């Protein structure tokens, strides 16, 4: 029986290869795209989910009236461990940073971070060599990843052989290798190849022991069965009990959730990367629905033409269940072929997808559950598509069919029309979303930021260069390609340091405004291309400028100063005179409004060199920097980054979203167009006699093309009208996530509507023109 079903199915597909090709291609492309989205979503959902104690590891956060912080005072960790029986242990973790490592005669740059001694006991980063409880006890010890061991000591060095060897870090101190850990997986938010004992950092940074400073991330491992809410209640006032100032409420946030849920209002989670995950899950569903609708539409349209076949088979004794099984098998077989083609597409395009999304996904890292889920989806689509002919057409009475009394009802036609409207509405949503994301990214790339982002090179001041900073900067002046040279303690476009210790005349007692702090050398304003709104900036000829300060316009507005230049304010207990006011410039991503910012002259604290390159002389400037750097410190590798590249990196997630949305919108249009192509061909074939009669009676080709085109154009316009309000609301909410955003005007909707009409016209009119130009005699001959 099954063999007969297969033979009939293959014969049917062979007789209508166009139908089979459209169905298979549309569904396979939809399945492949949905598979890619699910791969990315799966990878995002797995981040930090591999730790054995993951359900008991919590990050200690701080909520203030104005913001929520992911850092906590270092003494809080020790207090929790000592005073709370619910806390098994705590570990403080520093930020990842580039370290200059000297091994033998060679110098390398490796990412490393300082961590507390319980790091390997709390987190599941397996040690290949060393004891998790003691490996970080010695302040002069270091643990390396297996990859770092190969780079620093040679590929032939085993983890055991690396133990006891010595490396030098940052030209400062020798560290002995006490342990080697397996490479940290990409699904970890904590990375690095060098893990250093926090005690080494603590001996050089006395501020770490103050309750007033919060520069580390603190994690707590809770005892089994402990409620984090109970711990929150106990520690809620611990910071306020020890220091005066703005209220701060520490609370726990599950570490495994931190990657996806990172945006807070007070102590409540309000969003994060999970929003992107949800968007792409919706996109995957949309694409799958569009492809499935095509599949079902074409299956139901084609099945009506097989009424005579059903009548004959029933007349010679075929049972209803046998006919139903035949139709179901055909649909499932087509879906299976489409799924196989989809897997081939995924395998071929996976490297490009991994590169686009910045993930390390390979064929060997795909979870087995995803292909199984894909097969299940393909099976469901096949069963759904085959259900109509299987259970409706198989119920026909053979006498009615063979007499020709069976006429297609309006119900099936309306179902197909409804499905066409639905799939083009989904396509409209994707197109409008894609155009909106593109417009916002263009806005970000072209918005005036308050400085000139072009031709600025950043270079870290390290080692011998840092020790001879003034001489190094002087040596660069006048060299080929160099226009301006200055330095600061951080990137002016990503100001991370801030303070509330600012006093000014008329300040309210309850004012807790947070001010960004930028410590600079002379010439920062000129090198960055900033604009003075009033007064002047720091002068290299004025010794008194060390007691001066420069504010941005936002800071002046916060202080309510009518005539700021010459006025005095107090910062960190120092009286400073306002020298000048800068026009507002962005000190962070465009998600947030411009913060009040203060510039202080402190060249001795500068750690980042900023060089403005003369236009068109980038290669000469880089060569000058590299040669001069090598002359001051030949042991340190020279590294640099362009400012505009750093700005682009801020929005890498949005750029990836935009690129994927463009691909998916094109796919949605392609698949919907394929389905439309099949339906137009079916409609033209159904109405070939009508077209022949009209031609005989004098109807022109344009009239006939309009007759066949009109209905489909109306369906697409209805789909567009239905989808537009949903697209507007959805994209307005997405844009609201940016403090500075492009206007959501009519352009995305006009372009989406025009694109839909063009695709529909191109698809429909081509087949309609072919049908209208056909010889009417051939269409009417059977009559």
XYZ file of C-alpha atoms in Angstrom:
783
model
C 0.000 0.000 0.000
C 2.716 2.476 1.006
C 4.690 1.651 -2.132
C 1.637 2.405 -4.264
C 1.116 5.700 -2.431
C 4.725 6.666 -3.110
C 4.500 5.767 -6.799
C 1.309 7.804 -7.239
C 2.873 10.713 -5.316
C 6.053 10.740 -7.406
C 4.054 10.459 -10.623
C 1.881 13.392 -9.565
C 4.908 15.544 -8.751
C 6.599 14.610 -12.020
C 3.569 15.729 -13.995
C 3.575 19.144 -12.261
C 7.231 20.035 -11.674
C 6.549 23.773 -11.486
C 4.140 23.342 -8.594
C 6.571 21.046 -6.784
C 9.524 23.400 -7.311
C 7.654 26.469 -6.021
C 6.373 24.612 -2.980
C 9.717 23.061 -2.090
C 11.750 26.234 -2.684
C 9.421 28.485 -0.715
C 9.161 26.193 2.270
C 12.866 25.303 2.310
C 13.940 28.969 2.321
C 11.444 29.750 5.098
C 12.610 26.758 7.147
C 16.286 27.641 6.642
C 15.823 31.248 7.783
C 13.772 30.171 10.787
C 16.480 27.629 11.619
C 19.139 30.376 11.557
C 17.082 32.559 13.878
C 16.523 29.686 16.282
C 20.265 28.963 16.236
C 21.025 32.538 17.285
C 18.261 32.566 19.894
C 19.463 29.237 21.286
C 22.999 30.580 21.564
C 21.798 33.708 23.393
C 19.667 31.677 25.786
C 22.625 29.435 26.654
C 24.921 32.263 27.786
C 26.047 31.655 31.394
C 23.743 28.651 31.649
C 26.462 26.016 31.962
C 27.562 26.666 35.557
C 26.788 23.789 37.916
C 25.718 26.217 40.647
C 23.949 28.530 38.223
C 20.672 28.479 40.145
C 22.509 29.673 43.282
C 24.908 32.300 41.844
C 23.671 35.890 42.142
C 25.143 39.240 41.195
C 24.960 41.960 43.851
C 23.435 45.094 42.297
C 22.835 48.610 43.672
C 19.695 50.686 43.118
C 19.757 54.451 43.667
C 16.940 56.978 43.111
C 18.460 57.855 39.723
C 20.022 54.639 38.404
C 20.824 50.952 38.916
C 24.448 49.810 39.035
C 26.000 46.407 38.414
C 28.917 47.139 40.752
C 29.064 47.008 44.541
C 31.562 48.021 47.267
C 34.243 45.436 47.825
C 33.688 45.394 51.654
C 30.059 44.393 51.052
C 31.229 41.003 49.744
C 33.210 40.217 52.882
C 30.373 41.408 55.124
C 27.851 39.156 53.360
C 30.117 36.139 53.679
C 30.786 36.778 57.363
C 27.341 37.845 58.580
C 24.864 35.921 56.430
C 24.544 32.146 56.902
C 22.569 32.088 53.610
C 25.737 33.044 51.708
C 28.214 30.201 51.163
C 30.925 32.387 49.635
C 31.376 35.533 47.569
C 33.755 36.445 44.770
C 34.627 39.889 43.446
C 35.488 40.188 39.766
C 37.219 43.064 37.983
C 36.791 44.253 34.421
C 38.533 42.573 31.516
C 41.496 44.465 30.107
C 44.401 44.024 27.740
C 47.617 42.955 29.477
C 51.100 43.076 28.059
C 52.704 39.702 28.794
C 56.404 38.998 28.471
C 57.386 35.348 28.194
C 61.049 34.725 27.502
C 62.117 37.095 24.737
C 58.650 37.563 23.299
C 55.858 40.012 24.172
C 52.139 39.347 23.780
C 48.824 41.035 24.519
C 46.312 38.929 26.392
C 42.935 39.738 27.936
C 42.941 39.312 31.679
C 41.039 40.251 34.816
C 41.457 40.308 38.588
C 39.209 38.003 40.623
C 38.704 36.931 44.214
C 40.186 33.666 45.549
C 36.863 31.753 45.328
C 36.495 32.348 41.580
C 37.065 28.750 40.466
C 34.962 27.405 43.339
C 31.903 29.492 42.412
C 32.051 29.314 38.612
C 32.328 26.153 36.515
C 35.541 26.954 34.669
C 37.364 23.613 34.913
C 40.975 23.697 36.064
C 43.251 21.379 34.110
C 46.035 22.050 36.597
C 45.651 23.456 40.117
C 43.329 23.322 43.112
C 40.239 25.596 42.822
C 40.426 26.444 46.536
C 44.076 27.574 46.574
C 45.128 28.438 43.022
C 44.569 32.186 43.547
C 45.821 32.523 47.120
C 49.310 33.854 46.284
C 49.203 37.525 45.089
C 52.087 36.706 42.728
C 50.348 33.740 41.089
C 48.508 33.649 37.771
C 46.242 31.150 36.044
C 46.222 30.824 32.263
C 43.847 29.355 29.737
C 45.020 26.357 27.724
C 45.187 28.572 24.620
C 47.297 31.163 26.430
C 49.736 28.433 27.500
C 50.207 27.432 23.856
C 50.768 31.029 22.758
C 53.101 32.019 25.586
C 55.170 28.851 25.958
C 54.729 27.041 22.653
C 52.182 24.583 21.299
C 54.139 21.619 22.636
C 53.818 22.807 26.261
C 51.312 20.807 28.287
C 49.245 22.398 31.090
C 51.274 20.463 33.664
C 54.558 21.695 32.165
C 53.311 25.291 32.357
C 52.853 25.133 36.142
C 55.646 26.938 37.929
C 56.796 28.956 34.898
C 57.115 32.712 35.188
C 55.712 35.529 33.067
C 55.984 39.300 33.430
C 52.849 41.471 33.258
C 52.786 45.098 32.124
C 56.546 45.483 32.696
C 55.647 45.632 36.380
C 55.928 42.306 38.112
C 56.699 38.620 37.628
C 53.884 36.129 38.178
C 54.229 32.371 38.651
C 51.785 30.101 36.816
C 49.825 28.268 39.527
C 47.072 26.796 37.376
C 45.720 26.227 33.881
C 42.004 26.272 33.049
C 40.113 25.018 30.020
C 39.310 27.725 27.498
C 36.259 29.687 28.611
C 33.359 28.952 26.232
C 31.854 31.659 24.043
C 28.589 31.244 25.902
C 30.155 32.898 28.962
C 29.791 36.598 29.724
C 32.981 36.356 31.779
C 35.939 35.902 29.465
C 39.696 36.204 29.509
C 42.830 34.110 29.133
C 44.635 35.406 32.217
C 43.079 35.253 35.682
C 44.939 37.230 38.348
C 44.493 37.291 42.135
C 42.528 40.329 43.283
C 44.889 40.754 46.223
C 47.608 41.998 43.847
C 45.253 44.733 42.623
C 44.097 45.555 46.152
C 47.610 46.281 47.419
C 47.933 49.035 44.804
C 44.412 50.463 45.108
C 43.508 51.496 48.643
C 40.104 52.807 47.520
C 38.975 49.206 47.113
C 38.420 48.895 50.881
C 36.092 51.899 51.037
C 32.323 51.548 51.225
C 32.057 54.755 49.186
C 33.655 53.238 46.054
C 32.168 50.547 43.825
C 34.514 49.417 41.093
C 34.047 45.633 41.093
C 31.294 43.166 40.298
C 30.372 41.087 43.341
C 28.876 37.593 43.051
C 27.373 35.561 45.869
C 26.839 31.821 46.032
C 23.757 31.105 48.123
C 23.132 28.000 50.180
C 20.691 25.490 48.704
C 17.080 26.394 49.379
C 17.888 30.037 50.146
C 15.442 32.694 48.966
C 17.200 35.661 47.337
C 14.368 37.887 48.592
C 15.293 36.994 52.161
C 18.899 38.049 51.517
C 17.708 41.260 49.824
C 15.747 42.197 52.941
C 18.803 41.714 55.163
C 21.283 43.711 53.067
C 18.921 46.489 51.920
C 20.300 49.105 54.341
C 23.901 47.927 54.655
C 25.416 50.655 52.466
C 23.227 53.468 53.864
C 24.149 52.394 57.416
C 27.850 52.925 56.651
C 28.014 56.027 54.444
C 26.091 59.269 54.027
C 24.782 60.570 50.721
C 22.376 59.308 48.108
C 20.377 56.257 49.263
C 21.657 52.967 47.847
C 19.804 49.663 48.012
C 21.836 46.515 47.310
C 19.904 43.548 45.926
C 20.531 40.199 44.220
C 20.021 39.391 40.552
C 20.442 35.832 39.266
C 23.689 35.582 37.326
C 22.292 33.225 34.675
C 19.672 35.893 33.807
C 22.074 38.841 33.736
C 23.044 38.536 30.060
C 19.464 38.696 28.791
C 17.941 40.894 31.504
C 20.239 43.856 32.063
C 17.971 46.911 32.162
C 16.443 47.970 35.471
C 14.195 50.540 37.033
C 15.212 50.499 40.658
C 15.337 46.846 41.655
C 12.927 45.686 38.944
C 14.010 44.206 35.601
C 12.469 46.094 32.664
C 14.311 44.681 29.661
C 17.643 43.996 28.028
C 18.878 41.723 25.269
C 15.802 39.569 25.783
C 13.900 42.140 23.706
C 16.079 41.368 20.673
C 15.584 37.662 21.304
C 11.814 38.130 21.342
C 11.931 40.199 18.155
C 13.845 37.504 16.295
C 11.608 34.753 17.604
C 8.697 36.729 16.157
C 10.605 37.111 12.872
C 11.221 33.354 12.731
C 7.529 32.706 13.305
C 6.606 35.259 10.621
C 8.900 33.671 8.049
C 7.667 30.210 8.892
C 4.053 31.324 8.637
C 4.660 32.981 5.268
C 6.321 29.827 3.914
C 3.664 27.549 5.428
C 0.853 29.687 4.033
C 2.393 29.407 0.571
C 2.631 25.676 0.950
C -0.968 25.303 2.113
C -2.339 27.774 -0.440
C -0.788 25.959 -3.364
C -1.778 22.554 -1.984
C -5.436 23.535 -1.625
C -5.492 25.300 -5.014
C -3.978 22.321 -6.808
C -6.112 19.740 -5.046
C -9.349 21.086 -6.554
C -8.107 20.067 -9.984
C -7.901 16.453 -8.852
C -11.619 16.028 -8.223
C -11.981 13.788 -11.252
C -9.105 11.608 -10.054
C -10.854 11.240 -6.706
C -14.132 10.345 -8.384
C -12.535 7.649 -10.537
C -10.616 6.149 -7.613
C -13.704 6.030 -5.418
C -15.775 4.552 -8.267
C -13.377 1.605 -8.565
C -13.466 0.911 -4.844
C -10.937 3.195 -3.129
C -11.853 3.923 0.485
C -11.955 7.437 1.857
C -9.111 6.783 4.309
C -6.920 5.548 1.442
C -7.498 8.739 -0.566
C -6.914 10.874 2.538
C -3.685 9.010 3.218
C -2.543 9.615 -0.368
C -2.989 13.391 -0.082
C -1.348 13.535 3.339
C 1.618 11.501 2.098
C 2.100 13.819 -0.888
C 2.122 16.910 1.323
C 4.420 15.353 3.939
C 6.807 14.089 1.255
C 7.045 17.578 -0.239
C 7.651 19.032 3.226
C 10.358 16.428 3.865
C 12.092 17.318 0.599
C 11.867 21.005 1.546
C 13.367 20.259 4.957
C 16.264 18.367 3.369
C 16.925 21.315 1.039
C 16.717 23.664 4.060
C 19.414 21.660 5.871
C 21.687 21.943 2.830
C 21.104 25.710 2.757
C 21.890 25.984 6.479
C 25.125 24.012 6.098
C 26.215 26.129 3.121
C 25.362 29.518 4.654
C 26.289 28.845 8.298
C 29.811 30.369 8.103
C 28.382 33.603 6.667
C 25.686 33.678 9.344
C 28.230 33.097 12.134
C 30.362 35.947 10.780
C 27.372 38.294 10.531
C 26.166 37.613 14.070
C 29.643 37.464 15.619
C 29.042 34.017 17.082
C 31.166 30.899 16.912
C 28.335 28.666 15.746
C 29.439 25.721 13.601
C 27.752 22.566 12.379
C 29.335 20.698 15.286
C 27.986 23.089 17.924
C 24.357 22.971 16.771
C 22.210 21.436 19.547
C 20.649 18.146 18.337
C 17.257 19.376 19.523
C 17.133 22.059 16.808
C 17.218 19.726 13.755
C 14.661 17.532 15.511
C 12.455 20.570 16.121
C 12.879 21.585 12.475
C 11.801 18.148 11.313
C 8.764 18.369 13.570
C 7.826 21.777 12.148
C 8.172 20.492 8.572
C 5.976 17.500 9.434
C 3.290 19.756 10.951
C 3.331 22.045 7.891
C 2.966 19.019 5.604
C 0.086 17.606 7.636
C -1.669 20.993 7.759
C -1.257 21.518 4.013
C -2.517 18.014 3.182
C -5.424 18.101 5.601
C -7.797 20.025 3.313
C -7.613 17.706 0.286
C -7.322 14.697 2.566
C -10.473 15.263 4.604
C -12.579 17.511 2.371
C -12.027 16.345 -1.193
C -11.971 12.701 -0.185
C -15.582 13.097 1.052
C -16.971 13.816 -2.471
C -19.516 11.413 -3.896
C -18.056 9.854 -7.065
C -21.312 10.243 -9.023
C -21.385 13.993 -8.374
C -17.759 14.409 -9.405
C -17.947 12.307 -12.571
C -21.103 14.037 -13.780
C -19.260 17.351 -13.581
C -21.782 18.685 -11.077
C -19.027 19.611 -8.615
C -18.208 23.299 -8.659
C -15.551 24.970 -6.535
C -17.166 26.797 -3.647
C -16.427 30.314 -2.506
C -15.187 29.077 0.865
C -11.928 27.716 -0.498
C -11.310 30.835 -2.556
C -11.894 33.082 0.437
C -9.581 30.955 2.538
C -6.820 31.384 -0.023
C -7.458 35.130 -0.215
C -7.337 35.398 3.553
C -4.046 33.528 3.668
C -2.572 35.788 0.963
C -3.617 38.876 2.940
C -2.105 37.423 6.115
C 1.267 36.555 4.573
C 1.602 39.940 2.857
C 0.662 41.671 6.111
C 3.548 39.828 7.788
C 5.806 40.848 4.906
C 4.743 44.462 5.410
C 5.686 44.299 9.090
C 9.141 42.975 8.228
C 9.749 45.558 5.483
C 8.665 48.525 7.626
C 10.799 47.241 10.514
C 13.812 46.823 8.242
C 13.509 50.323 6.784
C 13.041 51.845 10.259
C 16.122 50.097 11.664
C 18.124 51.239 8.622
C 16.945 54.856 9.041
C 17.862 54.848 12.752
C 21.309 53.390 12.046
C 21.896 56.059 9.389
C 20.802 58.663 11.936
C 23.293 57.300 14.460
C 26.108 57.275 11.923
C 25.478 60.826 10.701
C 24.209 62.655 13.802
C 26.322 65.559 14.959
C 27.888 64.334 18.217
C 29.468 67.587 19.324
C 32.939 66.657 18.066
C 34.635 65.584 14.857
C 34.664 61.795 14.825
C 36.846 61.523 11.729
C 40.635 61.024 11.714
C 41.108 60.411 15.449
C 43.405 57.593 16.589
C 43.379 56.218 20.155
C 46.504 54.638 21.617
C 46.878 53.272 25.155
C 49.742 54.810 27.143
C 51.513 51.823 28.671
C 54.923 50.840 29.975
C 57.800 53.143 29.044
C 55.516 55.366 26.983
C 53.363 56.054 30.049
C 56.414 56.844 32.168
C 57.663 59.359 29.565
C 54.278 60.651 28.401
C 55.256 64.306 27.967
C 58.392 63.465 26.010
C 56.465 60.981 23.898
C 53.789 63.542 23.018
C 56.420 66.166 22.229
C 58.224 63.738 19.935
C 55.044 63.229 17.915
C 54.378 66.900 17.270
C 55.350 67.883 13.728
C 55.790 64.322 12.482
C 54.251 63.293 9.134
C 50.460 62.992 9.273
C 50.134 64.299 12.849
C 47.907 67.351 13.353
C 47.091 67.399 17.101
C 48.205 65.291 20.066
C 46.545 65.163 23.476
C 45.634 62.672 26.189
C 42.930 61.854 28.738
C 42.127 59.258 31.353
C 39.394 57.714 29.174
C 37.619 57.861 25.850
C 35.645 61.169 25.742
C 32.866 59.401 23.824
C 32.488 56.777 26.592
C 32.894 58.657 29.864
C 32.513 56.051 32.594
C 33.820 57.980 35.620
C 31.346 60.100 37.532
C 30.831 61.867 40.837
C 28.115 63.450 42.927
C 30.684 65.398 44.980
C 30.019 68.702 43.219
C 28.882 71.880 44.990
C 27.794 75.176 43.399
C 26.048 78.350 44.535
C 22.367 77.716 45.128
C 22.572 73.926 45.075
C 19.537 72.297 46.710
C 20.204 70.118 49.719
C 18.519 67.100 48.123
C 20.237 67.474 44.709
C 22.094 64.241 43.872
C 22.999 64.989 40.253
C 25.681 62.687 38.882
C 28.396 64.448 36.826
C 30.650 62.733 34.318
C 34.336 63.418 34.997
C 36.961 63.612 32.253
C 40.595 64.136 33.285
C 42.494 65.660 30.373
C 45.713 67.069 29.072
C 45.960 70.393 27.234
C 44.585 70.453 23.705
C 41.712 67.986 24.104
C 39.091 70.428 22.813
C 41.156 71.252 19.730
C 42.106 67.644 18.980
C 38.515 66.397 19.337
C 37.068 69.259 17.325
C 34.756 70.358 20.145
C 33.167 73.821 20.151
C 33.449 76.416 22.914
C 30.174 78.128 23.751
C 31.811 80.581 26.155
C 35.177 81.342 27.751
C 38.254 79.275 26.944
C 39.766 75.887 27.476
C 42.948 74.904 29.327
C 46.072 76.792 28.251
C 49.564 75.248 28.368
C 50.970 78.674 29.312
C 48.763 79.138 32.378
C 49.893 77.346 35.535
C 46.727 78.496 37.321
C 44.578 76.350 35.021
C 45.194 73.384 37.315
C 42.632 75.123 39.544
C 40.281 75.650 36.626
C 37.485 73.561 35.172
C 35.551 73.368 31.900
C 31.861 72.388 31.832
C 29.481 71.326 29.112
C 26.231 73.207 28.554
C 24.210 70.494 30.265
C 26.238 70.911 33.476
C 25.688 74.688 33.383
C 21.933 74.130 32.958
C 21.838 71.711 35.908
C 23.625 74.247 38.114
C 21.412 77.085 36.910
C 24.378 79.423 36.350
C 23.446 82.528 34.322
C 27.040 83.728 33.883
C 29.195 80.626 34.420
C 32.626 81.800 33.194
C 34.608 82.963 36.201
C 32.227 81.430 38.752
C 33.571 79.021 41.355
C 32.329 75.503 42.101
C 33.658 72.802 44.409
C 34.600 69.326 43.140
C 35.909 66.657 45.506
C 36.515 69.330 48.111
C 38.546 71.553 45.732
C 37.469 75.067 44.773
C 37.709 75.399 40.990
C 37.095 78.381 38.717
C 35.056 77.847 35.543
C 37.271 78.696 32.562
C 34.872 77.876 29.758
C 31.732 76.130 28.597
C 31.663 73.543 25.812
C 28.728 72.962 23.532
C 27.120 69.666 24.537
C 28.826 66.561 23.173
C 27.795 62.928 23.544
C 29.703 61.054 26.244
C 27.983 57.725 25.602
C 25.650 55.878 23.223
C 22.542 57.614 21.898
C 20.314 55.444 24.093
C 20.858 57.930 26.909
C 20.614 61.720 27.054
C 23.751 63.855 27.278
C 25.015 63.887 30.848
C 26.370 66.941 32.693
C 30.129 66.615 32.289
C 33.160 68.265 33.898
C 36.662 68.476 32.368
C 39.580 68.779 34.794
C 43.211 69.336 33.878
C 45.140 66.298 35.166
C 47.711 65.221 32.548
C 49.525 62.983 35.028
C 46.449 60.738 35.142
C 46.103 60.449 31.363
C 46.262 56.864 30.085
C 44.874 57.272 26.568
C 46.613 59.162 23.759
C 44.421 60.868 21.149
C 45.983 61.864 17.846
C 44.194 63.854 15.163
C 45.420 62.791 11.744
C 45.799 65.215 8.872
C 43.159 64.367 6.242
C 44.442 61.934 3.635
C 47.600 61.050 5.610
C 46.397 58.168 7.752
C 49.142 55.750 6.743
C 51.843 58.358 7.406
C 50.375 59.149 10.838
C 50.164 55.477 11.846
C 53.785 54.954 10.733
C 54.885 57.971 12.803
C 53.027 56.722 15.862
C 54.405 53.208 15.561
C 58.004 54.314 15.074
C 57.877 56.780 17.956
C 56.175 54.263 20.215
C 58.857 51.682 19.461
C 61.616 54.164 20.224
C 60.198 54.802 23.710
C 59.201 51.231 24.556
C 60.321 48.519 22.104
C 59.042 45.727 24.389
C 55.388 46.748 24.184
C 53.392 45.895 21.045
C 51.872 48.974 19.403
C 48.074 48.911 19.136
C 45.618 51.576 18.058
C 41.963 52.136 17.194
C 40.137 54.777 15.186
C 37.456 56.707 17.032
C 34.804 56.136 14.375
C 35.435 52.372 14.593
C 34.816 52.520 18.333
C 31.574 54.418 17.795
C 30.428 51.790 15.294
C 31.252 49.082 17.844
C 28.800 50.694 20.304
C 25.973 49.851 17.947
C 27.198 46.459 16.730
C 24.066 44.772 18.055
C 21.788 47.216 16.214
C 23.877 46.883 13.037
C 23.551 43.100 13.231
C 19.811 43.447 13.797
C 19.523 45.713 10.770
C 21.533 43.362 8.554
C 19.485 40.329 9.586
C 16.232 42.228 9.160
C 17.237 43.188 5.599
C 17.951 39.561 4.770
C 14.707 38.349 6.323
C 12.617 41.045 4.621
C 14.053 40.035 1.241
C 13.359 36.384 2.051
C 9.790 37.206 3.106
C 9.156 39.045 -0.156
C 10.772 36.246 -2.143
C 8.709 33.529 -0.504
C 5.482 35.544 -0.685
C 6.242 36.312 -4.339
C 6.751 32.616 -5.037
C 3.396 31.816 -3.536
C 1.764 34.580 -5.525
C 3.393 33.224 -8.664
C 1.872 29.803 -8.043
C -1.584 31.214 -7.301
C -1.565 33.442 -10.402
C -0.597 30.461 -12.548
C -3.403 28.447 -10.967
C -5.933 31.277 -11.472
C -4.896 31.826 -15.092
C -5.213 28.097 -15.767
C -8.667 28.007 -14.125
C -9.868 30.968 -16.199
C -8.224 30.062 -19.500
C -11.578 29.411 -21.218
C -12.991 32.700 -19.881
C -9.935 34.506 -21.221
C -10.345 32.751 -24.587
C -13.990 33.780 -24.845
C -13.193 37.387 -23.924
C -10.426 37.519 -26.544
C -12.750 36.162 -29.200
C -15.289 38.842 -28.254
C -12.665 41.556 -28.701
C -11.059 42.067 -25.293
C -7.580 43.593 -25.536
C -4.467 42.186 -23.872
C -4.194 45.147 -21.402
C -7.834 44.585 -20.396
C -7.229 40.901 -19.748
C -4.031 41.633 -17.809
C -5.962 44.097 -15.662
C -8.684 41.499 -15.096
C -6.194 38.960 -13.756
C -4.126 41.508 -11.816
C -6.863 43.493 -10.092
C -7.889 40.942 -7.464
C -4.345 40.284 -6.286
C -3.520 43.997 -6.094
C -6.573 44.539 -3.904
C -5.468 41.726 -1.568
C -1.982 43.200 -1.198
C -3.367 46.683 -0.487
C -5.707 45.247 2.159
C -2.737 43.459 3.736
C -0.745 46.695 3.771
C -3.609 48.632 5.360
C -4.071 46.020 8.086
C -0.357 45.763 8.911
C 0.468 49.499 8.982
C -0.957 50.310 12.468
C 0.811 47.345 14.048
C 4.094 48.282 12.323
C 3.781 51.884 13.494
C 3.177 50.970 17.136
C 5.925 48.344 17.202
C 8.620 50.507 15.623
C 7.649 53.547 17.712
C 8.292 51.488 20.824
C 11.635 50.301 19.472
C 12.728 53.851 18.679
C 11.676 54.971 22.156
C 14.657 52.989 23.446
C 16.915 55.752 22.043
C 17.139 59.125 23.728
C 18.060 60.497 20.290
C 16.102 58.954 17.445
C 15.029 59.481 13.893
C 11.425 60.522 13.263
C 9.102 57.703 12.289
C 7.559 59.555 9.379
C 5.645 58.210 6.412
C 8.761 57.204 4.442
C 9.107 53.597 5.774
C 5.440 52.958 5.051
C 5.490 54.576 1.613
C 8.575 52.583 0.643
C 7.084 49.360 2.013
C 3.837 49.918 0.134
C 5.646 50.774 -3.086
C 7.874 47.724 -2.775
C 4.888 45.438 -2.210
C 3.086 46.858 -5.229
C 6.164 46.535 -7.439
C 6.734 42.900 -6.406
C 3.057 42.088 -6.876
C 2.852 43.795 -10.273
C 6.055 42.157 -11.479
C 4.900 38.724 -10.335
C 1.280 38.898 -11.403
C 1.538 40.876 -14.645
C 4.210 38.599 -16.130
C 1.987 35.526 -15.899
C -1.157 37.507 -16.679
C 0.436 38.871 -19.839
C 1.423 35.366 -20.884
C -2.104 34.055 -20.292
C -3.729 37.005 -22.074
C -1.468 36.615 -25.101
C -2.219 32.886 -25.492
C -4.070 31.605 -28.571
C -7.824 31.528 -27.631
C -8.480 28.659 -30.083
C -6.334 26.296 -27.992
C -8.185 27.281 -24.831
C -11.633 26.771 -26.411
C -10.895 23.670 -28.515
C -11.973 21.137 -25.851
C -15.446 22.704 -25.827
